[in-house]
Structure formats: structure tokens, C-alpha cells
Tab-separated table of C-alpha atoms and ligand atoms in Angstrom:
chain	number	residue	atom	x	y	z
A	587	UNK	CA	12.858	-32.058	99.063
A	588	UNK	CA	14.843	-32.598	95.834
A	589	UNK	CA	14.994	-35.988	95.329
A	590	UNK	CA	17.907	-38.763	94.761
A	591	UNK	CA	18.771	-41.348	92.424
A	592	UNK	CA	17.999	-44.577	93.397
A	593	UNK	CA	22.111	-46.497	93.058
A	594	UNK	CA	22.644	-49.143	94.700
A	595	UNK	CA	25.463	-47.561	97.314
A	596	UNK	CA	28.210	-49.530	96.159
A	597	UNK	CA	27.913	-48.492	92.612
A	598	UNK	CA	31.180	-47.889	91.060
A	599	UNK	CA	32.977	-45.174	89.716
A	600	UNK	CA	32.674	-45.719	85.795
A	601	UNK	CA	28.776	-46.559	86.927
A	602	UNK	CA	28.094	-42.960	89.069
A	603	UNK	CA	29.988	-41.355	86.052
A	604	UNK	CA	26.548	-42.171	84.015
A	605	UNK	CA	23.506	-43.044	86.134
A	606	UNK	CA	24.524	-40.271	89.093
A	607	UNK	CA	22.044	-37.185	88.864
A	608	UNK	CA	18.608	-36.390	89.317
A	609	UNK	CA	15.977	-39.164	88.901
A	610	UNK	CA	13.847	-38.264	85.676
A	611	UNK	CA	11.003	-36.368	85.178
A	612	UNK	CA	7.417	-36.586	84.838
A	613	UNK	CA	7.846	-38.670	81.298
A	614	UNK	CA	10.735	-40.771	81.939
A	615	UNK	CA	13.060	-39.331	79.632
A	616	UNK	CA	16.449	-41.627	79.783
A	617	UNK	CA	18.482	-38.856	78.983
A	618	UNK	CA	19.111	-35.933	80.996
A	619	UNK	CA	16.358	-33.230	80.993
A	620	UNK	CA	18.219	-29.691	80.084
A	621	UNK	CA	16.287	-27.096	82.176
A	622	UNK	CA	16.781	-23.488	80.470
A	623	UNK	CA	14.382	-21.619	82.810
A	624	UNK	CA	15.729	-18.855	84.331
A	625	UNK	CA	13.358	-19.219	87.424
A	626	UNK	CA	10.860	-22.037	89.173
A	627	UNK	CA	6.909	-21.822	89.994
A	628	UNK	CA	5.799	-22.339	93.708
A	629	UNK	CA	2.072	-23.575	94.158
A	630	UNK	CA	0.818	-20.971	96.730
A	631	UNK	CA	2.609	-18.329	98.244
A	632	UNK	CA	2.672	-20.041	101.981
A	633	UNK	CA	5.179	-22.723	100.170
A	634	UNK	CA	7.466	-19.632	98.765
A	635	UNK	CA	7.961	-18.192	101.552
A	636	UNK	CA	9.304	-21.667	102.935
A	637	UNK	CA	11.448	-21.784	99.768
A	638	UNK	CA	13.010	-18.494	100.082
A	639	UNK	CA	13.882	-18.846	103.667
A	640	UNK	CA	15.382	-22.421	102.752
A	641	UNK	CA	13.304	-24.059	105.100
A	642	UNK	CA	12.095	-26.123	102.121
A	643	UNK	CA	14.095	-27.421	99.647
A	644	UNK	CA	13.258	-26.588	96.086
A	645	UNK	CA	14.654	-24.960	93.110
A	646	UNK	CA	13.825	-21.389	93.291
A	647	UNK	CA	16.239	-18.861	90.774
A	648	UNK	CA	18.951	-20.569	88.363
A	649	UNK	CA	21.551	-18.119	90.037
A	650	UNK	CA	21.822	-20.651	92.556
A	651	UNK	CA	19.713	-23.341	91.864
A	652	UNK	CA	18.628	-25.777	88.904
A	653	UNK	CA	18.133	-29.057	88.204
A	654	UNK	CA	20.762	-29.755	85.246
A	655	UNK	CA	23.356	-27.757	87.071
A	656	UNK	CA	22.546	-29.960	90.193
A	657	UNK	CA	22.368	-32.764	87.964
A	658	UNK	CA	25.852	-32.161	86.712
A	659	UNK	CA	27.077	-31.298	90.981
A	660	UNK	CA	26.136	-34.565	92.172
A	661	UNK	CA	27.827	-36.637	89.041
A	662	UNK	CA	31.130	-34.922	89.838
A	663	UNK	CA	30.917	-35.067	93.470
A	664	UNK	CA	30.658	-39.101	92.904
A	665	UNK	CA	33.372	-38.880	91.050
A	666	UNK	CA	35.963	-37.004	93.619
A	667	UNK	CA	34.122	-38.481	96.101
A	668	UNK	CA	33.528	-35.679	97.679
A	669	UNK	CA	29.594	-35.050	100.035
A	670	UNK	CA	29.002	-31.527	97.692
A	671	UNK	CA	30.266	-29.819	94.512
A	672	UNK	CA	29.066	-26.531	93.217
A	673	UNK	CA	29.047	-25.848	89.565
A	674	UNK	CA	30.447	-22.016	88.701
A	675	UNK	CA	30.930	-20.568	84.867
A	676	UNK	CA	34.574	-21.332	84.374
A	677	UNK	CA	37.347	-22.798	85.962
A	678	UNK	CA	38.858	-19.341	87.181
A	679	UNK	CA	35.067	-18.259	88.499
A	680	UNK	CA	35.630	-21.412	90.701
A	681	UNK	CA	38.740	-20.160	91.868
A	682	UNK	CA	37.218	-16.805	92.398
A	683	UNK	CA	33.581	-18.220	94.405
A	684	UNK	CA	36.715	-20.316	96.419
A	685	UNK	CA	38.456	-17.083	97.645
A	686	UNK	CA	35.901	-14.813	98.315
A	687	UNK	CA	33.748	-17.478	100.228
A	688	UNK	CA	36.218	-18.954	102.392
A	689	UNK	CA	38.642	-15.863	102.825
A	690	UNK	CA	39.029	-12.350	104.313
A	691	UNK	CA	41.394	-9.513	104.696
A	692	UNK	CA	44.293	-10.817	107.128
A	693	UNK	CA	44.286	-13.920	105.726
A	694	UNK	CA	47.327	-15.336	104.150
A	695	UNK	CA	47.146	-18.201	101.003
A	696	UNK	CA	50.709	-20.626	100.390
A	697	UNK	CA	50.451	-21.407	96.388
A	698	UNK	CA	53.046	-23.325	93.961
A	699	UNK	CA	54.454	-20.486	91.794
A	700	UNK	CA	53.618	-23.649	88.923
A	701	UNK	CA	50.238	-23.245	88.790
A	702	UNK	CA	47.931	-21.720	85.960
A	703	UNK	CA	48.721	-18.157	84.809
A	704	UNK	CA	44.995	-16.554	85.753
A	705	UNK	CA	45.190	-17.964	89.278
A	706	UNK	CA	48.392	-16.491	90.205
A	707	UNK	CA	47.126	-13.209	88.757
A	708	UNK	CA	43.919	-14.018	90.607
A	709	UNK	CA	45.872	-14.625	93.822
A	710	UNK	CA	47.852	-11.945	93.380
A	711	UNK	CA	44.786	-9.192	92.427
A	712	UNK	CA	43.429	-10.286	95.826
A	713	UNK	CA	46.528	-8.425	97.690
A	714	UNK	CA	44.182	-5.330	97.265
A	715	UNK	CA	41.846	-6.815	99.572
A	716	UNK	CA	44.295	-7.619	102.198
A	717	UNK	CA	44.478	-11.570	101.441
A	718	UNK	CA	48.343	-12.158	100.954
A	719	UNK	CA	49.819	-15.077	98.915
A	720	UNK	CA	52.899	-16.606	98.901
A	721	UNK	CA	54.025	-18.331	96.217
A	722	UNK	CA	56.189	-21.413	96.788
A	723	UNK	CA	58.224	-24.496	94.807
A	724	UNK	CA	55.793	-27.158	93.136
A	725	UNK	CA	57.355	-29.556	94.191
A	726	UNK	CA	59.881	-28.615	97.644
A	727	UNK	CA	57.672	-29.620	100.039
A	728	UNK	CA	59.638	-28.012	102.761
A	729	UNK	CA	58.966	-24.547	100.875
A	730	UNK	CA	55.246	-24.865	101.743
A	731	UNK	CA	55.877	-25.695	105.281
A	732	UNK	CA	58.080	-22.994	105.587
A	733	UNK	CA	55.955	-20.672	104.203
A	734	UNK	CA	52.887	-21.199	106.781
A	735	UNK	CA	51.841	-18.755	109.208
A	736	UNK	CA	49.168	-18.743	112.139
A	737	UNK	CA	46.757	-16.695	109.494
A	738	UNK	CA	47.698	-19.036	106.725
A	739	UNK	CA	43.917	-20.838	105.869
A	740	UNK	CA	44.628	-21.990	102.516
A	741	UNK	CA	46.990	-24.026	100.700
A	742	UNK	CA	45.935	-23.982	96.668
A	743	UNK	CA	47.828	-26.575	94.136
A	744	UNK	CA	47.967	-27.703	90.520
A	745	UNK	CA	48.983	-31.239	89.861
A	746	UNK	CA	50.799	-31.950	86.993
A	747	UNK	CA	51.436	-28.760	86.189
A	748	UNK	CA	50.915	-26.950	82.392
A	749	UNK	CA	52.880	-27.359	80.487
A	750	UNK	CA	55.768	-29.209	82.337
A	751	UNK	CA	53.691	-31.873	83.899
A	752	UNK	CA	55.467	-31.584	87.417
A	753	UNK	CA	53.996	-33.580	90.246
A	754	UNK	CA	53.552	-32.306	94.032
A	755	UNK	CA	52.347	-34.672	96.657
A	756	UNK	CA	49.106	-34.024	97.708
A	757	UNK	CA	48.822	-36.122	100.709
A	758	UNK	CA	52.170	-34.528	102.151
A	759	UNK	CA	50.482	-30.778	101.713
A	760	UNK	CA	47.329	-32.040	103.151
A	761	UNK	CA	49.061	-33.081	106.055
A	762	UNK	CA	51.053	-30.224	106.348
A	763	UNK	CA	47.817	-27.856	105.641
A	764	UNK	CA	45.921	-29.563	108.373
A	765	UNK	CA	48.712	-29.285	110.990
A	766	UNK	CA	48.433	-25.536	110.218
A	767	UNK	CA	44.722	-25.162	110.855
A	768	UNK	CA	44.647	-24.524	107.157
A	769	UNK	CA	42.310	-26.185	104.165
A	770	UNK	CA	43.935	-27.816	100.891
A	771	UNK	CA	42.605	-26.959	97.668
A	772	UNK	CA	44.120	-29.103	94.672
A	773	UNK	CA	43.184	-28.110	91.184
A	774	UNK	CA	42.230	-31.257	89.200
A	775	UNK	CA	41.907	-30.258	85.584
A	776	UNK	CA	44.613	-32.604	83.868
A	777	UNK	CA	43.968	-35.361	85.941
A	778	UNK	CA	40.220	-34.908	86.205
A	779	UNK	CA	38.774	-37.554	88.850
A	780	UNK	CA	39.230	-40.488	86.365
A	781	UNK	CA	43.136	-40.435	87.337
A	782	UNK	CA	42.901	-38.562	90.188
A	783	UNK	CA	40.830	-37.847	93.366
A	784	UNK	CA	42.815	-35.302	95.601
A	785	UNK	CA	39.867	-35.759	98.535
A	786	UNK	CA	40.849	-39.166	99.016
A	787	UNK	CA	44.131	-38.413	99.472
A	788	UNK	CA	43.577	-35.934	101.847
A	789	UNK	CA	42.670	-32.831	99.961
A	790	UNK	CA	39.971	-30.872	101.361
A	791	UNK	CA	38.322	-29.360	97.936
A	792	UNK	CA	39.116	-29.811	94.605
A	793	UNK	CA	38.300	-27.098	91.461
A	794	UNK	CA	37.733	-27.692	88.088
A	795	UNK	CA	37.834	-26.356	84.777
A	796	UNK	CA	34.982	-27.704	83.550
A	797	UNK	CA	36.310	-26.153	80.376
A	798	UNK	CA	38.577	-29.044	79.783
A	799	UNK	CA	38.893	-32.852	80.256
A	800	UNK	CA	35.018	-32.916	81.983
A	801	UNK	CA	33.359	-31.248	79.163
A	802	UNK	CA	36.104	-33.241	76.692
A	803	UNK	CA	35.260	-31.771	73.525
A	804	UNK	CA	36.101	-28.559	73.466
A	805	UNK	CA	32.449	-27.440	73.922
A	806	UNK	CA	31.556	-25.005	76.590
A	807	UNK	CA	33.536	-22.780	79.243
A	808	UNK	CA	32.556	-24.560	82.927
A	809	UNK	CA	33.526	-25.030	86.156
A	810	UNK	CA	33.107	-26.316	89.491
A	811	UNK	CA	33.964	-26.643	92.989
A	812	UNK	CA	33.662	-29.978	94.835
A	813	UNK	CA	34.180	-29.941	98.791
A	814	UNK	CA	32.354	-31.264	101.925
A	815	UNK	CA	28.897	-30.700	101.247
A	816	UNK	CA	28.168	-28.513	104.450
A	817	UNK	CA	31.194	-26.256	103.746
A	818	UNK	CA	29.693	-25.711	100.608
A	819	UNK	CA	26.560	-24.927	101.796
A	820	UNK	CA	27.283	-22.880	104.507
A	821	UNK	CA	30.083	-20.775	102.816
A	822	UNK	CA	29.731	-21.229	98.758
A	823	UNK	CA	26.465	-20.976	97.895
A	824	UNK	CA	25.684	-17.942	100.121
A	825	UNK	CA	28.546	-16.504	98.303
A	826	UNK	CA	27.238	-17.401	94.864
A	827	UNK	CA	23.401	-16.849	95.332
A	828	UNK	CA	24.710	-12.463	96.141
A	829	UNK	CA	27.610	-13.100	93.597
A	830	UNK	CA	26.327	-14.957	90.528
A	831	UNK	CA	28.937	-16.329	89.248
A	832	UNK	CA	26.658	-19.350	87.740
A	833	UNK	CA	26.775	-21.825	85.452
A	834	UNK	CA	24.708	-21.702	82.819
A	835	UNK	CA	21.996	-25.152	82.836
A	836	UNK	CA	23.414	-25.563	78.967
A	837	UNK	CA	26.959	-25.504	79.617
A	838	UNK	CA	26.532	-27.858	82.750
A	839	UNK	CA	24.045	-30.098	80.849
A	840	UNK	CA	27.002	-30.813	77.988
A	841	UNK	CA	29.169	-31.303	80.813
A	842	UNK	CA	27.027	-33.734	82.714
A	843	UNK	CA	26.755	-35.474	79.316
A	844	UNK	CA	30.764	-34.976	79.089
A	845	UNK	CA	31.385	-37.182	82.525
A	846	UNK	CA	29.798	-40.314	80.763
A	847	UNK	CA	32.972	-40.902	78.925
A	848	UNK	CA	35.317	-39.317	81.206
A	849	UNK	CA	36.968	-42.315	82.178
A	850	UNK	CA	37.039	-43.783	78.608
A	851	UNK	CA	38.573	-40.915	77.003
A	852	UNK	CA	41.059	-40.174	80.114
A	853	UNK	CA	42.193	-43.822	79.337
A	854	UNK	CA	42.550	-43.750	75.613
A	855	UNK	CA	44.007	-40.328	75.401
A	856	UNK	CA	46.833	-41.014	78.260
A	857	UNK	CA	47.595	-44.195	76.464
A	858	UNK	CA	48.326	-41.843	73.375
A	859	UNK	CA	50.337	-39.301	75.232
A	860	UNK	CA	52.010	-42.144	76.940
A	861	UNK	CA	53.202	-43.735	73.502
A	862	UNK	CA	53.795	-40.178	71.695
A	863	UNK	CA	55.934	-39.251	74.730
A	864	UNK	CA	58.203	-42.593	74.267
A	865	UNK	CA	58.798	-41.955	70.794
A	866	UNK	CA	59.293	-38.440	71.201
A	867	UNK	CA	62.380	-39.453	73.913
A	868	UNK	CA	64.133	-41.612	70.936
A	869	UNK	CA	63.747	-38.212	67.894
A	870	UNK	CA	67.089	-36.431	67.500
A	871	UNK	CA	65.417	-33.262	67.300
A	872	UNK	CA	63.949	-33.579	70.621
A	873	UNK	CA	66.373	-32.430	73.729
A	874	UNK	CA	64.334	-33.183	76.670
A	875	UNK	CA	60.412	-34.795	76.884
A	876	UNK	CA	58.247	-34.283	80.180
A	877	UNK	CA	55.505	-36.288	80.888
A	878	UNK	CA	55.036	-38.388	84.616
A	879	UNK	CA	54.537	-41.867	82.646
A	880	UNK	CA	58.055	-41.657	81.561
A	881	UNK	CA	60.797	-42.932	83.856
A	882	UNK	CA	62.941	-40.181	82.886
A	883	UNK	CA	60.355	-37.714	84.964
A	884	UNK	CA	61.543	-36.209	88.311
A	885	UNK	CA	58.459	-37.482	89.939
A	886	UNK	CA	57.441	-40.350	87.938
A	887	UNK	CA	57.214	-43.061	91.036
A	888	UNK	CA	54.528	-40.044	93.011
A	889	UNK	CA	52.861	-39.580	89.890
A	890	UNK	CA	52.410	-43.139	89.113
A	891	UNK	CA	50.824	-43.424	92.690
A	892	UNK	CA	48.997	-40.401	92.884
A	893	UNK	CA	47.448	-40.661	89.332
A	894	UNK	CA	46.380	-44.372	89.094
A	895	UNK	CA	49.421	-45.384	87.112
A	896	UNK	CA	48.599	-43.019	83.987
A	897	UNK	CA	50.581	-39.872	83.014
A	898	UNK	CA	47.476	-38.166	82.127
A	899	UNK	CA	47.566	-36.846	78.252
A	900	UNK	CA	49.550	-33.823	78.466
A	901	UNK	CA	53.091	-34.133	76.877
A	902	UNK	CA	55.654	-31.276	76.849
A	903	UNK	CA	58.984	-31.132	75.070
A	904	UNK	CA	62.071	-29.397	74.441
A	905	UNK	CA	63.274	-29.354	70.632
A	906	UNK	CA	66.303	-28.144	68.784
A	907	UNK	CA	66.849	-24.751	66.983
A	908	UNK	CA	64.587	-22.721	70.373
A	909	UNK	CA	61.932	-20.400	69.179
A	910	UNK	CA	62.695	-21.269	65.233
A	911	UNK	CA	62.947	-24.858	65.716
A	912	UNK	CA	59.550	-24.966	67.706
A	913	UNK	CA	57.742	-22.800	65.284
A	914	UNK	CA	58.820	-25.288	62.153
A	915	UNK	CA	56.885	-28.040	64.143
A	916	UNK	CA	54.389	-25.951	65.031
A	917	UNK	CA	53.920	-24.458	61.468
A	918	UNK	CA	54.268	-27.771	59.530
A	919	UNK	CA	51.257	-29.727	61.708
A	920	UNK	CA	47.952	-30.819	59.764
A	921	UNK	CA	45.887	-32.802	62.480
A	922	UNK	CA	46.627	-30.933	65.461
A	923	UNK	CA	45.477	-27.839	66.264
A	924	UNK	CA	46.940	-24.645	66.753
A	925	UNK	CA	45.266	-23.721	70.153
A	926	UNK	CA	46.411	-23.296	73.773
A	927	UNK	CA	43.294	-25.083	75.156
A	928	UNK	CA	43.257	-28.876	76.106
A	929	UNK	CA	41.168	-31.619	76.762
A	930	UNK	CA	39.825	-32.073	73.912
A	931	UNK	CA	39.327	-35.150	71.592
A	932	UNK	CA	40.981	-33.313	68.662
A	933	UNK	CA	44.940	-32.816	70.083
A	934	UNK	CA	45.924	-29.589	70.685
A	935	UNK	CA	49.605	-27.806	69.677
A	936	UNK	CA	50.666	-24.949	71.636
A	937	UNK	CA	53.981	-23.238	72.147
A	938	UNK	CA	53.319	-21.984	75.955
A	939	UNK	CA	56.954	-19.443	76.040
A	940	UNK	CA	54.888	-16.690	73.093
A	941	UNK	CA	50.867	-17.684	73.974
A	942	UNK	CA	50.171	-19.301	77.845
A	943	UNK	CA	53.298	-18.055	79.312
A	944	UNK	CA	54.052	-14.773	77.104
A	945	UNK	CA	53.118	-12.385	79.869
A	946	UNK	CA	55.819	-13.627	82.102
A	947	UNK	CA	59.654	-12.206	81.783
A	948	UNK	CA	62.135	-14.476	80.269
A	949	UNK	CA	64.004	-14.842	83.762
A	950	UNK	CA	60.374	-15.865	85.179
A	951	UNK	CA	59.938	-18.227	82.198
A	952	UNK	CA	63.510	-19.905	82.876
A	953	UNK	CA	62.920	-20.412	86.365
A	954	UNK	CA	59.700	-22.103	85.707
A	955	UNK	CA	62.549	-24.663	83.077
A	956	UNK	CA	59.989	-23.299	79.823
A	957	UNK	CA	62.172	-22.655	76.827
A	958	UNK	CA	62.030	-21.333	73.622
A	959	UNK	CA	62.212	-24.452	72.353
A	960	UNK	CA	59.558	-26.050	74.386
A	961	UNK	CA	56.048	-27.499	72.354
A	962	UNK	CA	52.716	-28.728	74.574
A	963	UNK	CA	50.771	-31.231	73.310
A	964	UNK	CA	47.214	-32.113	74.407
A	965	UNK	CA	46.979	-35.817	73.072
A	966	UNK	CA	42.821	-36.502	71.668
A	967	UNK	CA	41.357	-39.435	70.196
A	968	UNK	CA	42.799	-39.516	66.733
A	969	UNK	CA	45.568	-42.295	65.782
A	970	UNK	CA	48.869	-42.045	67.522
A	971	UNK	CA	50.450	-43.268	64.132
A	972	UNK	CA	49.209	-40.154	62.575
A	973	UNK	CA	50.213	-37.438	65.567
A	974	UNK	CA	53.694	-38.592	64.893
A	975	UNK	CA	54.086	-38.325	61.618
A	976	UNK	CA	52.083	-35.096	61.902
A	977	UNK	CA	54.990	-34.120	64.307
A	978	UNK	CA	57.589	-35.626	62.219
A	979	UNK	CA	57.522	-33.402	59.387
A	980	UNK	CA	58.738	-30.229	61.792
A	981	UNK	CA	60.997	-32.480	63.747
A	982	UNK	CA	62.999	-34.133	60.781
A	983	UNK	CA	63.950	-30.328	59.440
A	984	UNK	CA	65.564	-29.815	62.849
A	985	UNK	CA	67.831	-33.402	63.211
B	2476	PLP	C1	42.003	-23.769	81.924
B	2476	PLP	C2	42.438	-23.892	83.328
B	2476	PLP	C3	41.856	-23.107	84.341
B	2476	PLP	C4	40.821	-22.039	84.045
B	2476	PLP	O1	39.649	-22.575	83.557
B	2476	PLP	P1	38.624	-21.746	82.630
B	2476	PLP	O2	37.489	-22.680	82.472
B	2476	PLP	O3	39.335	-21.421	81.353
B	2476	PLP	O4	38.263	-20.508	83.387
B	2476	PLP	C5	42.277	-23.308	85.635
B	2476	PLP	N1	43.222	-24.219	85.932
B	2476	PLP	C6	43.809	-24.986	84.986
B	2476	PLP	C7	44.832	-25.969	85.383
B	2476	PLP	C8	43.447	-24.835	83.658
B	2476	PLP	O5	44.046	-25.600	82.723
């Protein structure tokens, strides 16, 4: 039997985010043990047997089992509040262990065409194995229901979306998911379960980059899948013990140590993006600004519902001069980094239209509303004060 921590039940969200776990070992250490064993000893070969068969719980083979990994399951499944979570090696390999353990050929997935670039190309490479997707309007809600049919048993969606923040309603595609004998999965990377927690508004698994806000500092590639704990059992980890698509007990014991100050940094960094985005609306240079805090967003009201009144601490926006004018901001930054990853304390410049969205056609790009003149920024921890000015020097070239 692997044992629990010992929480009182009501314990809070900002309290499971650093006591949830394992309860320590043998000497009491107060910080989390980081197992790097590839495989466990059994006391007499009777007992193995048991353990192989699963008719005793234990850890057996880090392919499927270990204690930081489970360490790092059962702090994020507090967190989404959902009974199980399995941890996977990055965010698309729990998109992948999601597919190939729930679906099979004949089956038919509804997507938003929003979503991250990998998982459409994910979705899309599974047509080969006769699982067909359809890819539908973030946020038309009719689209989706239109687009069910009896085989349909999956409903996947990103909310907000990179890099235009747009907001779909999770509790309207859960309903119409369930009505179809279908399952909704919601990715939850930019809200993470500090803002959001799809499950509790119907949702019936949530994935995760690990790679991003959980993690927080740009650390480790990581990733998980949180769902009803005997789904997971009885369809996910069969599929990952003959698959292997693991996370390693390192990269889940930074991310374990990562969810301590989720809800901290979630706070502080929104806050940022939320003030960043306001004076980004009043520059010259600066045509258009999305982010859900801002009343000017298309779904501002369902975001500020849906996300625990925060816009999260992604900001997008559309500048003067296209391509050129976007690269002279770009160029002239010295805090924020030139990268297309996020969540991370140090903020993060990115211009999605040549890097995250380059593969797609220009007509794709336009129909998705990403210019040539749109920037991304992934708001950290350092001083607002000092992310505008570092933005200011492109910006005041373009006015
Ligand atoms: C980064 C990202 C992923 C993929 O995660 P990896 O850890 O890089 O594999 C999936 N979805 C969203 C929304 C992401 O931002």
C-alpha cells in the first residue's frame, strides 16, 4: 500500500499546493525526497509476484511507477481537483498517452482550430490510424455542436489560446460533450489550476505542459494528465507502462517543487500582464492589445468567470509598421528574452507569425487574426516599470 499524507481534508488550495505528496521517508526529510532509481527491491519473491500482478501496491519500474513522480501526481491532482493525474515527459507526450489510451480507429475527435501548433499536427498525424478530427471555431460554440457525431468520444480545448488569448466556455462544451456520449479534455497550460480548474467546471480531464507555468522557471520539459482516478488507471497507465512515455523522477521532482509557488507567481505575474496590457492599449504604436483582463477583449466577462478574475500573464499585441515594426521592438529589448517559450519568471518576447506560427500559410495565419505586426509577451517576475520601458524603446521608433 503506498501511503498518504496525513491533511486535514479541508485543507486549502494554496495549502495542498505545498504539503500534498508522499509522507517522508525513513529520516524525516522536510523536503521532498528525489528518487533517481530506475527500478524498486521486493523482499522475497512471493511479494513480487503480488507486485507485478498489481495485486499489491508498490513501486515496481520508474516507467510507470515512482515515488517523486507520484509525489508530483497527487500535488496536481489537488490542485484541479481532480481523484488521479498521471505525470508524462512533456506536454505533447500527454496529449499523445491521451489519444492512444482512450481512442481507436473509427473514432472521431471535435478540436478548436486555436489550439497549440503540435496538437493539431498531433491530431491530424492520427488520421493514419483511422481517428478523424475536426477542427472547429474557439470560440462558436454552435460549431462544436455541429460538428458531433455518434462516434465523436472526444472534445479537446485550449483556453486562452497562444498567442491571442481567446476564451471558449468550458462548461458549455462539457455540456455539449456529455450530451454526445463524448469526454472533454481542456488544456490548462496558461491558466494552470491557480486560475483555472476545467474539472470543476465540468471538464472531464485536463493536460498540462508541465514545461510551463507548473515548473515556472523555465527548468525542465514535463507533463501531465489529470482525470478521474479510475479512468486513469484503467486506461492510462496500461497505456504508459507498454508505451513509456515517462517522466523522468528529476524533471517531476523540480516540478513538484515548482507547484509550491504556483499560485504566488500566477498572481504576481497576471498582475504584471494585467498592467503592461493597460498601458500597452494607451501607446500610439500599438493598433490592437489582446489579453481577457482588458474590457476591450471579446470574451472578457467568460474569462473573468472562468479564470478567477485574472487574465492570466500572457499579453499579445498588434503594432505599427507589420513585420518591420515588430522586429524593431523585438530587436531593441534588453530584459526580455528572445524565446517562444513561456511561463517563466524571466518574460519572454516572441513574434508567433515567423517562429510558433511560421509553418502555417499566411491565409491560415489571417484567419487565426495573427499579423505581421503581432508581438507575445510572457509577463515574469521582474518590475513592470522596467518591461515597459524595455518595450518602449521599439515602440517610440514606430509612433
Ligand atoms: C507548450 C505547450 C504544449 C506542449 O508542451 P511541451 O511540454 O512543450 O511538450 C501544449 N499545449 C500548450 C498550450 C503549450 O503552450
Amino acid at each position: 500500500m503506498i501511503p498518504k499524507t496525513d491533511l486535514p481534508a479541508d485543507a486549502r488550495l494554496e495549502t495542498r499546493a505545498v504539503r500534498e505528496g508522499l509522507p517522508p521517508g525513513p529520516y524525516g526529510e522536510n523536503s521532498e525526497a528525489l528518487y533517481l532509481t530506475s527500478s524498486f527491491v521486493h523482499p522475497d519473491a512471493e511479494t513480487m509476484a503480488r507486485r507485478f500482478s498489481n495485486e499489491e501496491e508498490a513501486f515496481v519500474y520508474s516507467r510507470f511507477s515512482n515515488p517523486t513522480v507520484t509525489m508530483m501526481e497527487r500535488r496536481l491532482a489537488a490542485l484541479e481537483g481532480s481523484g488521479g493525474c498521471i505525470g508524462t515527459a512533456s506536454g505533447m507526450a500527454a496529449i499523445l498517452l491521451l489519444i492512444t489510451g482512450l481512442l481507436k480507429s473509427g473514432d472521431h475527435v471535435v478540436c478548436s482550430r486555436s489550439v497549440f501548433g503540435s496538437t493539431i499536427k498531433l491530431f491530424q498525424d492520427f488520421a493514419k490510424f483511422g481517428v478523424e478530427t475536426s477542427f472547429v471555431s474557439q470560440t462558436a460554440v454552435d460549431e462544436w455542436r455541429a460538428a458531433l457525431r455518434p462516434n465523436t468520444r472526444l472534445l479537446f480545448a485550449e483556453t486562452p489560446t497562444n498567442p491571442l488569448t481567446e476564451v471558449c466556455d468550458i462548461a458549455a462544451l462539457a455540456e455539449i460533450a456529455h450530451r454526445g456520449g463524448a469526454l472533454l479534455a481542456v488544456d490548462n497550460c496558461f491558466c494552470s489550476p491557480a486560475l483555472q480548474q476545467p474539472i470543476g467546471l465540468g471538464a472531464d480531464l485536463v493536460v498540462h505542459s508541465g514545461t510551463k507555468y507548473l515548473d515556472g522557471q523555465g527548468r525542465v520539459i514535463a507533463g501531465a494528465v489529470c482525470g478521474p482516478a479510475d479512468l486513469i488507471d484503467t486506461r492510462l497507465v496500461p497505456t504508459m507502462r507498454s508505451a513509456g512515455m515517462s517522466l523522468s523522477p528529476f524533471n517531476a521532482w523540480v516540478v513538484l517543487k515548482g507547484l509550491e509557488t504556483l499560485t504566488i507567481r500566477m498572481q504576481a505575474q497576471s498582475q504584471r500582464a494585467l498592467e503592461l496590457a493597460q498601458w500597452l492599449e494607451a501607446q500610439p504604436a500599438v493598433e490592437r492589445v489582446y489579453y481577457p483582463g482588458l474590457e476591450s477583449h471579446p470574451q472578457h466577462r467568460l474569462a473573468m468567470a472562468q479564470q478567477s478574475g485574472s487574465g492570466g500573464a500572457v499579453v499579445a499585441f498588434n503594432v505599427r509598421g507589420a513585420r518591420a515594426g515588430a522586429f524593431a521592438v523585438v530587436d531593441q529589448v534588453r530584459i526580455c528574452s528572445r524565446t517562444a517559450n513561456l511561463g517563466d519568471t524571466k518574460t519572454t518576447i516572441t513574434h508567433p507569425s515567423s517562429t510558433s506560427h511560421g509553418r502555417l500559410s499566411e491565409d491560415q495565419r489571417m484567419a487565426a487574426g495573427i499579423t505581421q505586426g503581432t508581438i507575445r509577451v510572457a509577463l515574469g517576475l521582474e518590475h513592470v516599470e522596467d518591461i515597459k520601458a524595455d518595450l518602449l524603446r521599439g515602440l517610440s521608433t514606430l509612433a
